[in-house]
Amino acid sequence: ASASRNVYTVLPDGRIVAFAVENADLLSPYLNTADPAGLIQFVRAQPLGAIIGSTPATLDPPSLDPPPDRDYPAFATGLAARRSMIFVGANDGMLHAIETSTGTEKWAYIPRNLLSKLKNNRSDANAVQDFAAVDASPSVWDIYFDRDGDGSKEWRTILACAQGLGGKSIFVLDVTDPDAWSVLGEVTDTTDPGG
């Protein structure tokens, strides 16, 4: 149901916010429309967008064998019961996180640089159909890195995805816990006049 969907985006200051009508004023500067609430309702009410070029990626409990280092077994053991997910990009401008066991969308993420283009996906006579959506394939890896920049490294599971279809953005999410994910970054080619 539209009202109960968990759809999110990220603001330039790094805050993850719900893509919901109650945030219409907050999101309005980025949506490029005179009717932000109407656009938000439209986007949330759409069924899963067309999956054309995006190959789904799966997230299962960690399982590298043999373990790459002495820290990995504890990481894997701690996440042995992690929820299995499928991540796939769609031409509705979202990365969809789908629970493997039920086939239901748990959440969706709209990259920041697509916010101003969402209006192009509306079904009206004046829509410009040049929507560069999340049409590339996400990749999921367990990596050992300094996530917080404090010099301490740890194992995390990250997802990286580009956009395809002319989109010039790459975004990276931390999906170690798919129920408490975070945005690590989004890089957009600022020379893209539409981006």
Tab-separated table of N, CA and C in Angstrom, residues 118-182:
chain	number	residue	atom	x	y	z
A	118	LEU	N	12.243	13.052	-11.128
A	118	LEU	CA	11.073	12.215	-10.882
A	118	LEU	C	9.829	12.719	-11.598
A	119	LYS	N	9.733	14.029	-11.762
A	119	LYS	CA	8.566	14.592	-12.449
A	119	LYS	C	8.464	14.083	-13.885
A	120	ASN	N	9.589	13.683	-14.478
A	120	ASN	CA	9.581	13.202	-15.859
A	120	ASN	C	8.959	11.811	-15.983
A	121	ASN	N	8.722	11.178	-14.862
A	121	ASN	CA	8.155	9.838	-14.873
A	121	ASN	C	6.643	9.852	-14.673
A	122	ARG	N	6.070	11.040	-14.541
A	122	ARG	CA	4.622	11.137	-14.341
A	122	ARG	C	3.894	10.910	-15.657
A	123	SER	N	2.736	10.314	-15.569
A	123	SER	CA	1.961	9.977	-16.777
A	123	SER	C	1.029	11.122	-17.137
A	124	ASP	N	1.612	12.210	-17.613
A	124	ASP	CA	0.784	13.310	-18.099
A	124	ASP	C	1.318	13.767	-19.455
A	125	ALA	N	0.519	14.516	-20.157
A	125	ALA	CA	0.847	14.872	-21.537
A	125	ALA	C	2.109	15.720	-21.641
A	126	ASN	N	2.472	16.413	-20.572
A	126	ASN	CA	3.630	17.295	-20.619
A	126	ASN	C	4.904	16.654	-20.090
A	127	ALA	N	4.851	15.367	-19.735
A	127	ALA	CA	6.037	14.702	-19.185
A	127	ALA	C	7.116	14.587	-20.253
A	128	VAL	N	8.343	14.793	-19.838
A	128	VAL	CA	9.483	14.621	-20.729
A	128	VAL	C	10.096	13.265	-20.415
A	129	GLN	N	10.034	12.348	-21.340
A	129	GLN	CA	10.464	10.978	-21.064
A	129	GLN	C	11.965	10.804	-21.291
A	130	ASP	N	12.761	11.505	-20.475
A	130	ASP	CA	14.214	11.326	-20.545
A	130	ASP	C	14.734	10.925	-19.176
A	131	PHE	N	13.941	10.175	-18.466
A	131	PHE	CA	14.223	9.834	-17.086
A	131	PHE	C	15.379	8.855	-16.986
A	132	ALA	N	16.490	9.296	-16.414
A	132	ALA	CA	17.630	8.415	-16.185
A	132	ALA	C	17.451	7.768	-14.826
A	133	ALA	N	17.070	6.516	-14.816
A	133	ALA	CA	16.687	5.864	-13.573
A	133	ALA	C	17.789	4.949	-13.058
A	134	VAL	N	17.440	4.094	-12.129
A	134	VAL	CA	18.400	3.162	-11.541
A	134	VAL	C	18.359	1.895	-12.373
A	135	ASP	N	18.995	1.953	-13.544
A	135	ASP	CA	18.900	0.870	-14.516
A	135	ASP	C	20.149	-0.006	-14.559
A	136	ALA	N	21.155	0.317	-13.770
A	136	ALA	CA	22.358	-0.513	-13.733
A	136	ALA	C	22.205	-1.588	-12.652
A	137	SER	N	23.157	-2.489	-12.603
A	137	SER	CA	23.068	-3.624	-11.682
A	137	SER	C	23.809	-3.334	-10.380
A	138	PRO	N	23.149	-3.498	-9.240
A	138	PRO	CA	23.847	-3.331	-7.968
A	138	PRO	C	24.811	-4.487	-7.721
A	139	SER	N	25.830	-4.223	-6.943
A	139	SER	CA	26.778	-5.258	-6.511
A	139	SER	C	26.886	-5.199	-5.001
A	140	VAL	N	27.008	-6.353	-4.373
A	140	VAL	CA	27.098	-6.441	-2.919
A	140	VAL	C	28.399	-7.161	-2.560
A	141	TRP	N	29.169	-6.573	-1.629
A	141	TRP	CA	30.435	-7.168	-1.195
A	141	TRP	C	30.603	-7.031	0.308
A	142	ASP	N	31.288	-8.002	0.895
A	142	ASP	CA	31.827	-7.839	2.242
A	142	ASP	C	33.199	-7.211	2.079
A	143	ILE	N	33.418	-6.083	2.746
A	143	ILE	CA	34.716	-5.416	2.642
A	143	ILE	C	35.221	-5.009	4.025
A	144	TYR	N	36.517	-4.898	4.140
A	144	TYR	CA	37.176	-4.524	5.383
A	144	TYR	C	37.714	-3.115	5.197
A	145	PHE	N	37.128	-2.155	5.884
A	145	PHE	CA	37.557	-0.772	5.657
A	145	PHE	C	37.264	0.107	6.859
A	146	ASP	N	37.787	1.313	6.803
A	146	ASP	CA	37.616	2.314	7.854
A	146	ASP	C	36.351	3.113	7.527
A	147	ARG	N	35.208	2.630	7.980
A	147	ARG	CA	33.919	3.226	7.639
A	147	ARG	C	33.757	4.642	8.206
A	148	ASP	N	34.223	4.843	9.451
A	148	ASP	CA	33.983	6.112	10.134
A	148	ASP	C	35.142	7.107	10.021
A	149	GLY	N	36.222	6.703	9.344
A	149	GLY	CA	37.348	7.611	9.163
A	149	GLY	C	38.159	7.848	10.423
A	150	ASP	N	38.036	6.951	11.406
A	150	ASP	CA	38.762	7.138	12.661
A	150	ASP	C	39.988	6.233	12.776
A	151	GLY	N	40.332	5.544	11.677
A	151	GLY	CA	41.509	4.686	11.675
A	151	GLY	C	41.236	3.240	12.045
A	152	SER	N	40.041	2.958	12.544
A	152	SER	CA	39.733	1.574	12.922
A	152	SER	C	38.967	0.898	11.791
A	153	LYS	N	39.471	-0.243	11.341
A	153	LYS	CA	38.834	-0.953	10.242
A	153	LYS	C	37.916	-2.038	10.784
A	154	GLU	N	36.904	-2.356	10.012
A	154	GLU	CA	35.976	-3.412	10.380
A	154	GLU	C	35.342	-3.985	9.116
A	155	TRP	N	34.809	-5.186	9.237
A	155	TRP	CA	34.088	-5.800	8.123
A	155	TRP	C	32.691	-5.213	8.052
A	156	ARG	N	32.271	-4.858	6.843
A	156	ARG	CA	30.918	-4.366	6.584
A	156	ARG	C	30.475	-4.948	5.244
A	157	THR	N	29.181	-4.942	5.018
A	157	THR	CA	28.646	-5.343	3.718
A	157	THR	C	28.144	-4.093	3.026
A	158	ILE	N	28.667	-3.839	1.827
A	158	ILE	CA	28.260	-2.637	1.108
A	158	ILE	C	27.586	-3.009	-0.205
A	159	LEU	N	26.764	-2.101	-0.656
A	159	LEU	CA	26.110	-2.197	-1.964
A	159	LEU	C	26.519	-0.979	-2.766
A	160	ALA	N	26.954	-1.190	-3.989
A	160	ALA	CA	27.284	-0.086	-4.896
A	160	ALA	C	26.453	-0.243	-6.158
A	161	CYS	N	25.951	0.878	-6.665
A	161	CYS	CA	25.120	0.821	-7.871
A	161	CYS	C	25.265	2.112	-8.670
A	162	ALA	N	25.347	1.962	-9.974
A	162	ALA	CA	25.302	3.110	-10.877
A	162	ALA	C	23.861	3.262	-11.360
A	163	GLN	N	23.663	4.078	-12.391
A	163	GLN	CA	22.300	4.334	-12.830
A	163	GLN	C	21.962	3.808	-14.217
A	164	GLY	N	22.900	3.727	-15.108
A	164	GLY	CA	22.554	3.276	-16.448
A	164	GLY	C	21.702	4.296	-17.179
A	165	LEU	N	21.361	4.016	-18.424
A	165	LEU	CA	20.500	4.882	-19.242
A	165	LEU	C	20.920	6.345	-19.204
A	166	GLY	N	22.210	6.595	-19.112
A	166	GLY	CA	22.668	7.980	-19.135
A	166	GLY	C	22.781	8.620	-17.781
A	167	GLY	N	22.330	7.954	-16.717
A	167	GLY	CA	22.495	8.508	-15.381
A	167	GLY	C	23.967	8.553	-15.020
A	168	LYS	N	24.408	9.630	-14.401
A	168	LYS	CA	25.831	9.798	-14.123
A	168	LYS	C	26.100	9.847	-12.629
A	169	SER	N	25.499	8.914	-11.907
A	169	SER	CA	25.690	8.874	-10.471
A	169	SER	C	25.994	7.450	-10.027
A	170	ILE	N	26.831	7.331	-9.019
A	170	ILE	CA	27.097	6.065	-8.347
A	170	ILE	C	26.797	6.294	-6.870
A	171	PHE	N	26.044	5.376	-6.272
A	171	PHE	CA	25.782	5.500	-4.846
A	171	PHE	C	26.208	4.225	-4.143
A	172	VAL	N	26.576	4.394	-2.878
A	172	VAL	CA	27.066	3.280	-2.070
A	172	VAL	C	26.304	3.279	-0.745
A	173	LEU	N	25.751	2.116	-0.404
A	173	LEU	CA	25.005	1.954	0.837
A	173	LEU	C	25.699	0.922	1.716
A	174	ASP	N	25.584	1.092	3.019
A	174	ASP	CA	26.017	0.070	3.957
A	174	ASP	C	24.783	-0.775	4.280
A	175	VAL	N	24.790	-2.033	3.846
A	175	VAL	CA	23.637	-2.920	4.057
A	175	VAL	C	24.020	-4.089	4.973
A	176	THR	N	25.019	-3.870	5.825
A	176	THR	CA	25.423	-4.913	6.761
A	176	THR	C	24.202	-5.435	7.511
A	177	ASP	N	23.386	-4.516	7.996
A	177	ASP	CA	22.073	-4.846	8.572
A	177	ASP	C	21.043	-4.241	7.627
A	178	PRO	N	20.362	-5.052	6.818
A	178	PRO	CA	19.438	-4.482	5.829
A	178	PRO	C	18.231	-3.789	6.447
A	179	ASP	N	18.039	-3.946	7.747
A	179	ASP	CA	16.951	-3.245	8.432
A	179	ASP	C	17.422	-1.920	9.023
A	180	ALA	N	18.727	-1.677	9.023
A	180	ALA	CA	19.290	-0.434	9.554
A	180	ALA	C	20.419	0.021	8.629
A	181	TRP	N	20.116	0.159	7.353
A	181	TRP	CA	21.103	0.511	6.343
A	181	TRP	C	21.423	2.006	6.414
A	182	SER	N	22.490	2.382	5.738
A	182	SER	CA	22.866	3.796	5.706
A	182	SER	C	23.493	4.119	4.354
